[in-house]
Coordinates of C-alpha atoms in Angstrom, one line a residue:
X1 CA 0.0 0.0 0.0
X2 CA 2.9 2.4 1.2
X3 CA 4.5 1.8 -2.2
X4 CA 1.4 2.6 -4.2
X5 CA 1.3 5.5 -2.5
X6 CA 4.5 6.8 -3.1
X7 CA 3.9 6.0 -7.0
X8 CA 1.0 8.0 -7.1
X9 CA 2.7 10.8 -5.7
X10 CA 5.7 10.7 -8.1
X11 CA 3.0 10.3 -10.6
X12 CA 1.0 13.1 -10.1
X13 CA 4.2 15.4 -9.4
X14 CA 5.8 13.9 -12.9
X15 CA 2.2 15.7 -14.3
X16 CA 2.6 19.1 -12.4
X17 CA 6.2 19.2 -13.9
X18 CA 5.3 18.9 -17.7
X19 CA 1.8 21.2 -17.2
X20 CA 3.2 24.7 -18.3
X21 CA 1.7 28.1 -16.0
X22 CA -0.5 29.1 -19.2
X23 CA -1.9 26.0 -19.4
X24 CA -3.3 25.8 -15.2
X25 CA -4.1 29.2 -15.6
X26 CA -5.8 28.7 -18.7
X27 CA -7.8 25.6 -17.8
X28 CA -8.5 27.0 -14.3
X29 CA -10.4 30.0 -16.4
X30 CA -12.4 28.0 -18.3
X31 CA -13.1 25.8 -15.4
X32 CA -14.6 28.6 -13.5
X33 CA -16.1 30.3 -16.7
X34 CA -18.3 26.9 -18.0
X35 CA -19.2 26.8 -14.1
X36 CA -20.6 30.0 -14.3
X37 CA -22.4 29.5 -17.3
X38 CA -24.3 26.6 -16.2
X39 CA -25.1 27.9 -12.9
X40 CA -26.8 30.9 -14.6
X41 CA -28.8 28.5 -16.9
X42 CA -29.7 26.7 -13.6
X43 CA -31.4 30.1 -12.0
X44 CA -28.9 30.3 -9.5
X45 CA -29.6 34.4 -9.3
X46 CA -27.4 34.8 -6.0
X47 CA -24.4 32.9 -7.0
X48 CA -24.1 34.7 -10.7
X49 CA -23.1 38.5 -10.0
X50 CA -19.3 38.4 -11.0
X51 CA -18.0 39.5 -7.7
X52 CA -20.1 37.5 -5.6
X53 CA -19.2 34.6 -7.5
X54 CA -15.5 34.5 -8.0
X55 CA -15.9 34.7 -3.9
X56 CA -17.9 31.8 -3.9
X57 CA -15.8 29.5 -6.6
X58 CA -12.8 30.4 -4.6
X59 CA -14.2 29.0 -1.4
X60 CA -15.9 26.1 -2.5
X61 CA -13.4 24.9 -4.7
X62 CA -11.1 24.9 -2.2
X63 CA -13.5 23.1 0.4
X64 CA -13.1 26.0 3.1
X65 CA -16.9 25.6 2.5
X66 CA -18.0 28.7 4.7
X67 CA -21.9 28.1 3.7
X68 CA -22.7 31.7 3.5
X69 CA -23.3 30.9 -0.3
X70 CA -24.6 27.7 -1.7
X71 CA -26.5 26.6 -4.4
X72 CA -30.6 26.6 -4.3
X73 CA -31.5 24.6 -6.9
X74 CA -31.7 20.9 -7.7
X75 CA -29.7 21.1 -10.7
X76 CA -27.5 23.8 -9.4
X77 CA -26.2 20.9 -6.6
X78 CA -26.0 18.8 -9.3
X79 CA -23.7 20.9 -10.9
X80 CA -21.6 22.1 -8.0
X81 CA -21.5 18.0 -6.6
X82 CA -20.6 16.4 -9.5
X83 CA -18.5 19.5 -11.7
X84 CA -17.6 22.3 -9.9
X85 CA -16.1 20.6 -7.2
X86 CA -13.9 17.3 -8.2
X87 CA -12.4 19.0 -11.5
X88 CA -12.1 22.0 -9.5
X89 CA -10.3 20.7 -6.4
X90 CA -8.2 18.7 -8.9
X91 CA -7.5 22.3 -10.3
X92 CA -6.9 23.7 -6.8
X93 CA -4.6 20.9 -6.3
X94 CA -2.1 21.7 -9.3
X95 CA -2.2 25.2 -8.7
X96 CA -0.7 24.9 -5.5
X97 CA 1.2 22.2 -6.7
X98 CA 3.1 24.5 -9.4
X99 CA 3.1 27.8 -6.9
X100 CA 5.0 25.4 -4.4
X101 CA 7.4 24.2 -7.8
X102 CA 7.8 27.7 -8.5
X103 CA 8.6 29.1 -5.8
X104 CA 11.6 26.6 -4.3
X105 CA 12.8 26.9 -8.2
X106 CA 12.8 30.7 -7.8
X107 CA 14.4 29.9 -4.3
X108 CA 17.1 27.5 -5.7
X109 CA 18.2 29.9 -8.8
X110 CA 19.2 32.7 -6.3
X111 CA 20.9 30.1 -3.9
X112 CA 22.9 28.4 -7.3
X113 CA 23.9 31.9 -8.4
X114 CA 21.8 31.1 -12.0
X115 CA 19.5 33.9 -11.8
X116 CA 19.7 36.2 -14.2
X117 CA 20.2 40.3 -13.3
X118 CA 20.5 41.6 -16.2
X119 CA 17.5 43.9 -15.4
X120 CA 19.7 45.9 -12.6
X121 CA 21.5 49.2 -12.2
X122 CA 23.8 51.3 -10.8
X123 CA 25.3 48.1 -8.5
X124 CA 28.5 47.0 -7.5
X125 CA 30.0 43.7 -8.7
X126 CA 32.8 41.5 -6.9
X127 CA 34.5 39.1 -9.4
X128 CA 35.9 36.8 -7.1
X129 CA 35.2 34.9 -3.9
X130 CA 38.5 34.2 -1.2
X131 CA 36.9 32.7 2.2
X132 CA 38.0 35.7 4.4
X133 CA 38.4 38.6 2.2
X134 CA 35.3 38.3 0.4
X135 CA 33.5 39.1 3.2
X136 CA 35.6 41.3 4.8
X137 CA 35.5 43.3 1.8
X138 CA 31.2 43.2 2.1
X139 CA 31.5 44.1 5.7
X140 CA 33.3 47.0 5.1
X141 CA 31.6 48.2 1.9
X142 CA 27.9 48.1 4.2
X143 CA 29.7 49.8 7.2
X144 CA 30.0 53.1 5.2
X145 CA 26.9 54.2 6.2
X146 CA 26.4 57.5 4.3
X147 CA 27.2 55.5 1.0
X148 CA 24.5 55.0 -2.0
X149 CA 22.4 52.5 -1.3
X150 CA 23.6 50.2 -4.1
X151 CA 23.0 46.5 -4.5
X152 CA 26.2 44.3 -4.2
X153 CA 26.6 41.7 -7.0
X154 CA 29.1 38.8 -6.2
X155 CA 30.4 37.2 -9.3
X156 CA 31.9 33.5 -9.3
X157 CA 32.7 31.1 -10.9
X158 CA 33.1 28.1 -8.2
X159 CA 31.0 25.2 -7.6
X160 CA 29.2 26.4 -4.6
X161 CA 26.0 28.4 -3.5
X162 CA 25.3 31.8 -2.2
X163 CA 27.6 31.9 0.8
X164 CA 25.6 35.8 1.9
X165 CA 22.3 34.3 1.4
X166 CA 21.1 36.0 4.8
X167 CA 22.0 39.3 3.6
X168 CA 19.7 40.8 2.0
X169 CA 22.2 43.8 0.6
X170 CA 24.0 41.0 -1.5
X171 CA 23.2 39.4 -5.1
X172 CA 25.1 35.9 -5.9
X173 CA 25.9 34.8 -9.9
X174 CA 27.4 31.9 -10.6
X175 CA 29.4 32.2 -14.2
X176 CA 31.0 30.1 -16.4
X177 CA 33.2 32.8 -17.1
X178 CA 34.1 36.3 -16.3
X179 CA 35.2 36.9 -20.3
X180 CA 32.2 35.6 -21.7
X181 CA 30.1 38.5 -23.4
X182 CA 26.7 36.6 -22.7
X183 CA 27.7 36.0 -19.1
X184 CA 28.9 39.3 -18.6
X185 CA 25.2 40.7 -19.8
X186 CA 23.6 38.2 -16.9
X187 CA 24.9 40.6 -14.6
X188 CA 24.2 43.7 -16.1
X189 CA 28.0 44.8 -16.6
X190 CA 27.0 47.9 -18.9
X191 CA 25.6 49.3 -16.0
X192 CA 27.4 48.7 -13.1
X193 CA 28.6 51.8 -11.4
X194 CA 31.9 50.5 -9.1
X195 CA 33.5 47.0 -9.7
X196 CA 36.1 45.6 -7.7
X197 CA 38.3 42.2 -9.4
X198 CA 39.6 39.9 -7.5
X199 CA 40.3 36.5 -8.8
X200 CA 40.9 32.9 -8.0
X201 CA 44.9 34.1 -9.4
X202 CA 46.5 37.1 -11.2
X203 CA 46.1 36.1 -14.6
X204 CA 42.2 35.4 -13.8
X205 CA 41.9 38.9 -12.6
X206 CA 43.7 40.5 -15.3
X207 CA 41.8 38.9 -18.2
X208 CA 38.9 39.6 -16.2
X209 CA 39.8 43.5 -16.3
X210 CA 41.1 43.1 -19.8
X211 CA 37.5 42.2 -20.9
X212 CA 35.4 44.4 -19.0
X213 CA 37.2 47.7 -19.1
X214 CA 35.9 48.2 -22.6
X215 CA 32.3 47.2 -21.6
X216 CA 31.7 49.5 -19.0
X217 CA 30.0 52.9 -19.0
X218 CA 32.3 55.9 -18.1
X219 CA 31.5 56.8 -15.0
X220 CA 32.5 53.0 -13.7
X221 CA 35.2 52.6 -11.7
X222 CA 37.2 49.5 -11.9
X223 CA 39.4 48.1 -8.8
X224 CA 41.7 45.2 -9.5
X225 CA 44.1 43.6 -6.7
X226 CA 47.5 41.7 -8.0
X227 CA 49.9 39.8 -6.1
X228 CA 52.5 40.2 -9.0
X229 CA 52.7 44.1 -9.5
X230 CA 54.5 43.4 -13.6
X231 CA 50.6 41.9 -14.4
X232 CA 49.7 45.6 -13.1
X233 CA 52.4 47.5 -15.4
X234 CA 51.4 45.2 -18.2
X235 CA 47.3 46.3 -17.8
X236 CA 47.9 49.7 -17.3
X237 CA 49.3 50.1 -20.9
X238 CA 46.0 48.8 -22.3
X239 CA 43.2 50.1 -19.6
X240 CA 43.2 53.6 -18.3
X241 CA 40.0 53.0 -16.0
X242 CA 41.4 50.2 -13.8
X243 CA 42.9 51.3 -10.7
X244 CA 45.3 48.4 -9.5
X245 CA 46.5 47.3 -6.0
X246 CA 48.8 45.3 -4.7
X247 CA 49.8 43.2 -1.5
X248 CA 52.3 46.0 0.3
X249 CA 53.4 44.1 3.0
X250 CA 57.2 44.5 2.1
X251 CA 56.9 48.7 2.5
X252 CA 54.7 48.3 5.3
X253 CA 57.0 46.3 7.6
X254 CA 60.0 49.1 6.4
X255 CA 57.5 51.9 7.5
X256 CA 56.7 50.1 10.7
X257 CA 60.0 49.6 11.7
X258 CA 61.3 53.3 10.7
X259 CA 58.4 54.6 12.4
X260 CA 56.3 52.5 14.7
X261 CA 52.5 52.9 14.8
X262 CA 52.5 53.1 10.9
X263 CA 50.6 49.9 10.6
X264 CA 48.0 50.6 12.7
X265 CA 47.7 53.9 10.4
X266 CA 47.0 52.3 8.0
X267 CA 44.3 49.7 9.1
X268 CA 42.3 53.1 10.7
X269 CA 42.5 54.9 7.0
X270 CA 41.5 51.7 5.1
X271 CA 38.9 50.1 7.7
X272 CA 35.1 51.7 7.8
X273 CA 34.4 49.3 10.4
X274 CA 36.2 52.0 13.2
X275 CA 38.1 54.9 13.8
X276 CA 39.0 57.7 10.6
X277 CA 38.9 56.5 7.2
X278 CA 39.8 57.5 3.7
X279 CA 37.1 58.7 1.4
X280 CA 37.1 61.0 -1.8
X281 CA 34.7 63.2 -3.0
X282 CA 34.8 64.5 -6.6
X283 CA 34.2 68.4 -6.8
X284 CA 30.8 68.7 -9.0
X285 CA 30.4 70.2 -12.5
X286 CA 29.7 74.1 -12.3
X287 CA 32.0 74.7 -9.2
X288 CA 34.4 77.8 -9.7
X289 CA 38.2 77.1 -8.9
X290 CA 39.3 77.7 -5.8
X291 CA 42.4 76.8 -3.7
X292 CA 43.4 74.0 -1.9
X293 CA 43.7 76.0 1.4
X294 CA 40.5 77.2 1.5
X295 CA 39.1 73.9 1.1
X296 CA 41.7 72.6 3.7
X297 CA 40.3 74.8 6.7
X298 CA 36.9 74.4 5.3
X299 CA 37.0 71.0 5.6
X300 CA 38.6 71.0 9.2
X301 CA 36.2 73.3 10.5
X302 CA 33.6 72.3 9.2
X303 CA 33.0 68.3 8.6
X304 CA 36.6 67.3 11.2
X305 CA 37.9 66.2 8.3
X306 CA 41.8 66.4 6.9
X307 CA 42.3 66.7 3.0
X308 CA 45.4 64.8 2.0
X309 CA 45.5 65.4 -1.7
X310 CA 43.7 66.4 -5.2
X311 CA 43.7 63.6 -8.2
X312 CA 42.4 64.5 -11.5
X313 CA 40.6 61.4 -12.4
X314 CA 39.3 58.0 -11.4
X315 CA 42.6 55.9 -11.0
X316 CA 44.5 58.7 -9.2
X317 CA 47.6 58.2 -11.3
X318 CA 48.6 61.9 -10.9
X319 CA 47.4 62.6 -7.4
X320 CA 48.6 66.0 -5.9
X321 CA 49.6 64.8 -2.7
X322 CA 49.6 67.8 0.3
X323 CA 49.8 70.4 -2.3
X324 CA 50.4 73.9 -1.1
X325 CA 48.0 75.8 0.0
X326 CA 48.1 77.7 -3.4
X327 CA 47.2 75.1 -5.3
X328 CA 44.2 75.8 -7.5
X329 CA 41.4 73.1 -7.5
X330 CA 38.7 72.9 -9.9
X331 CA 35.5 71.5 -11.0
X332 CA 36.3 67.5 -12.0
X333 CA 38.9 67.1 -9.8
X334 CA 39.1 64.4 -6.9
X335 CA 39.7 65.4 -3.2
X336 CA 40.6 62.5 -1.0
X337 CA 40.3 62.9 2.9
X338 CA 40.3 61.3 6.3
X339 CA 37.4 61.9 7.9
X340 CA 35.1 59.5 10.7
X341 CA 32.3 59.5 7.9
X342 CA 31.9 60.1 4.5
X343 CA 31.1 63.6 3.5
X344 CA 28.6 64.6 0.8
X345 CA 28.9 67.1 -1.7
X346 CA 25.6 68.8 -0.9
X347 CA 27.0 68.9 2.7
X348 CA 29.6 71.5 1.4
X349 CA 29.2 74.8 0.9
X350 CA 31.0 75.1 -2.8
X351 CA 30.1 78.8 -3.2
X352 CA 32.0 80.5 -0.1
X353 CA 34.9 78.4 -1.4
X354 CA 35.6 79.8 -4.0
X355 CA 39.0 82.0 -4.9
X356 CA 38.7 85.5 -5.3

């Protein structure tokens, strides 16, 4: 008996597989329509007004049976016993059937990482997943909490499920590849506003910002880290919107044993988790020049923050670092600054700035 059972059930899930949405929906409509139709052939005057009716099929059908309407006539039981209600439950039962299928599928694509979000904008994507850094990298990305509040794509292409699945600030995409153009559309690369590549090894990452960097709108920003900094010489001649790092752990022992406490300087300025951090803030379009000191005691005064330096684009390659106080700054440029939070441009008063 046990084993019929569990045949039956195989069976009639086998069935829910192959039926198609349109074709429950479909059926389910002209279930209820052909129900209708004989029920107003039958007289049944109370059951026949649209919306007292779809309240009534609903209930019935699904045998909550609250008896506040029923049918009056003989042959309007007839019809309710013997067609509204067994095809109808039957009905009922794929119907839930499928919205329980669809929803664990919908469930199991965003766990895999094969959902597609293509549809998205103005989001960050990590290619890359390392056990620790991963995360540390999400944890302090989240922890700047005057940031835009932009979705967070991570990109992989391991074998495993979505290891953030709790977050709800982070996406998860499983690739084939991070070179393949289709793939690359899946998550919505075109309009990605900051990216940050991080591979499985240097020559992943710097295919990986090979491919992209000609896909991407201009006001992305691309971040790439390298262990080996030649792979970094090598992209730079070819991509002029990356901005590459490297492991510094050779300078930072020398600084920390020339001058101690150096270290720790530089966990506060790159950590948003505690303490001061580093931020930049681009000087917006219309602005009048104006000089770096006025900014400087501005700044101080105003938002207890310290400007270090002025770069002129993205990547920072020609950063101005403590210029004099001289120094003429204009719209476009890039100030970068220690501060405890992030400062926002409409939080500066760009006007009484500006040089006489």
């Amino acid at each position: 008996m046990h084993h019929i059972f569990n045949r039956l059930v195989v069976l009639i899930r086998s069935h829910i597989d192959q039926v198609s949405w349109q074709a429950v929906v479909i059926t389910t409509l002209f279930h209820m329509l052909l129900i209708w139709w004989l029920l107003v052939l039958a007289g049944e005057q109370d059951l026949t007004p649209i919306s007292t009716y779809f309240y009534y099929y609903v209930v019935t059908t699904s045998t909550v049976g609250y008896g506040d309407f029923s049918a009056s006539t003989e042959l309007g039981r007839w019809i309710v016993a013997l067609l509204q209600i067994p095809f109808g439950l039957a009905l009922f039962g794929v119907l839930l059937g499928k919205t329980g299928q669809t929803v664990t599928y919908l469930i199991r694509r965003a766990m895999t990482g094969d959902k597609s979000f293509s549809h998205i904008n103005n989001h960050i994507i990590i290619f890359g997943w390392h056990d620790t850094r991963t995360k540390k990298m999400i944890d302090y990305i989240l922890a700047d909490n005057k940031r835009l509040d932009r979705r967070i794509l991570l990109a992989v292409t391991e074998q495993m499920e979505h290891p953030f699945l709790d977050n709800s600030h982070v996406d998860f995409a499983r690739l084939s590849s991070f070179t393949d153009i289709d793939e690359l559309k899946r998550v919505a690369i075109e309009r990605a506003d900051k990216i940050i590549i991080d591979g499985q090894d240097d020559d992943q990452t710097f295919t990986t910002a090979l491919r992209i960097s000609k896909l991407v709108n201009e006001q992305c920003h691309i971040s790439a880290h390298f262990d080996d900094e030649t792979k970094i010489e090598m992209l730079l001649e070819h991509c002029n919107n990356v901005e590459c790092s490297s492991s510094k752990s050779a300078e930072i022992l020398v600084r920390s044993m020339q001058d101690p406490g150096s270290s720790r300087v530089q966990e506060e300025l790159l950590s948003t988790l505690h303490g001061d951090t580093q931020f930049s803030l681009p000087i917006p379009k219309g602005v009048k020049a104006m000089t770096f000191g006025n900014l400087f005691h501005h700044f101080k005064q105003s938002h207890d923050a310290i400007l270090l330096g002025v770069a002129h684009n993205l990547s920072a390659q020609n950063m101005d670092l403590n210029p004099p106080l001289d120094y003429t700054v204009s719209e476009g440029d890039i100030l970068h600054y220690i501060a405890v939070e992030r400062v926002l441009s409409n939080e500066v008063d760009w006007s009484s700035l500006v040089s006489e």
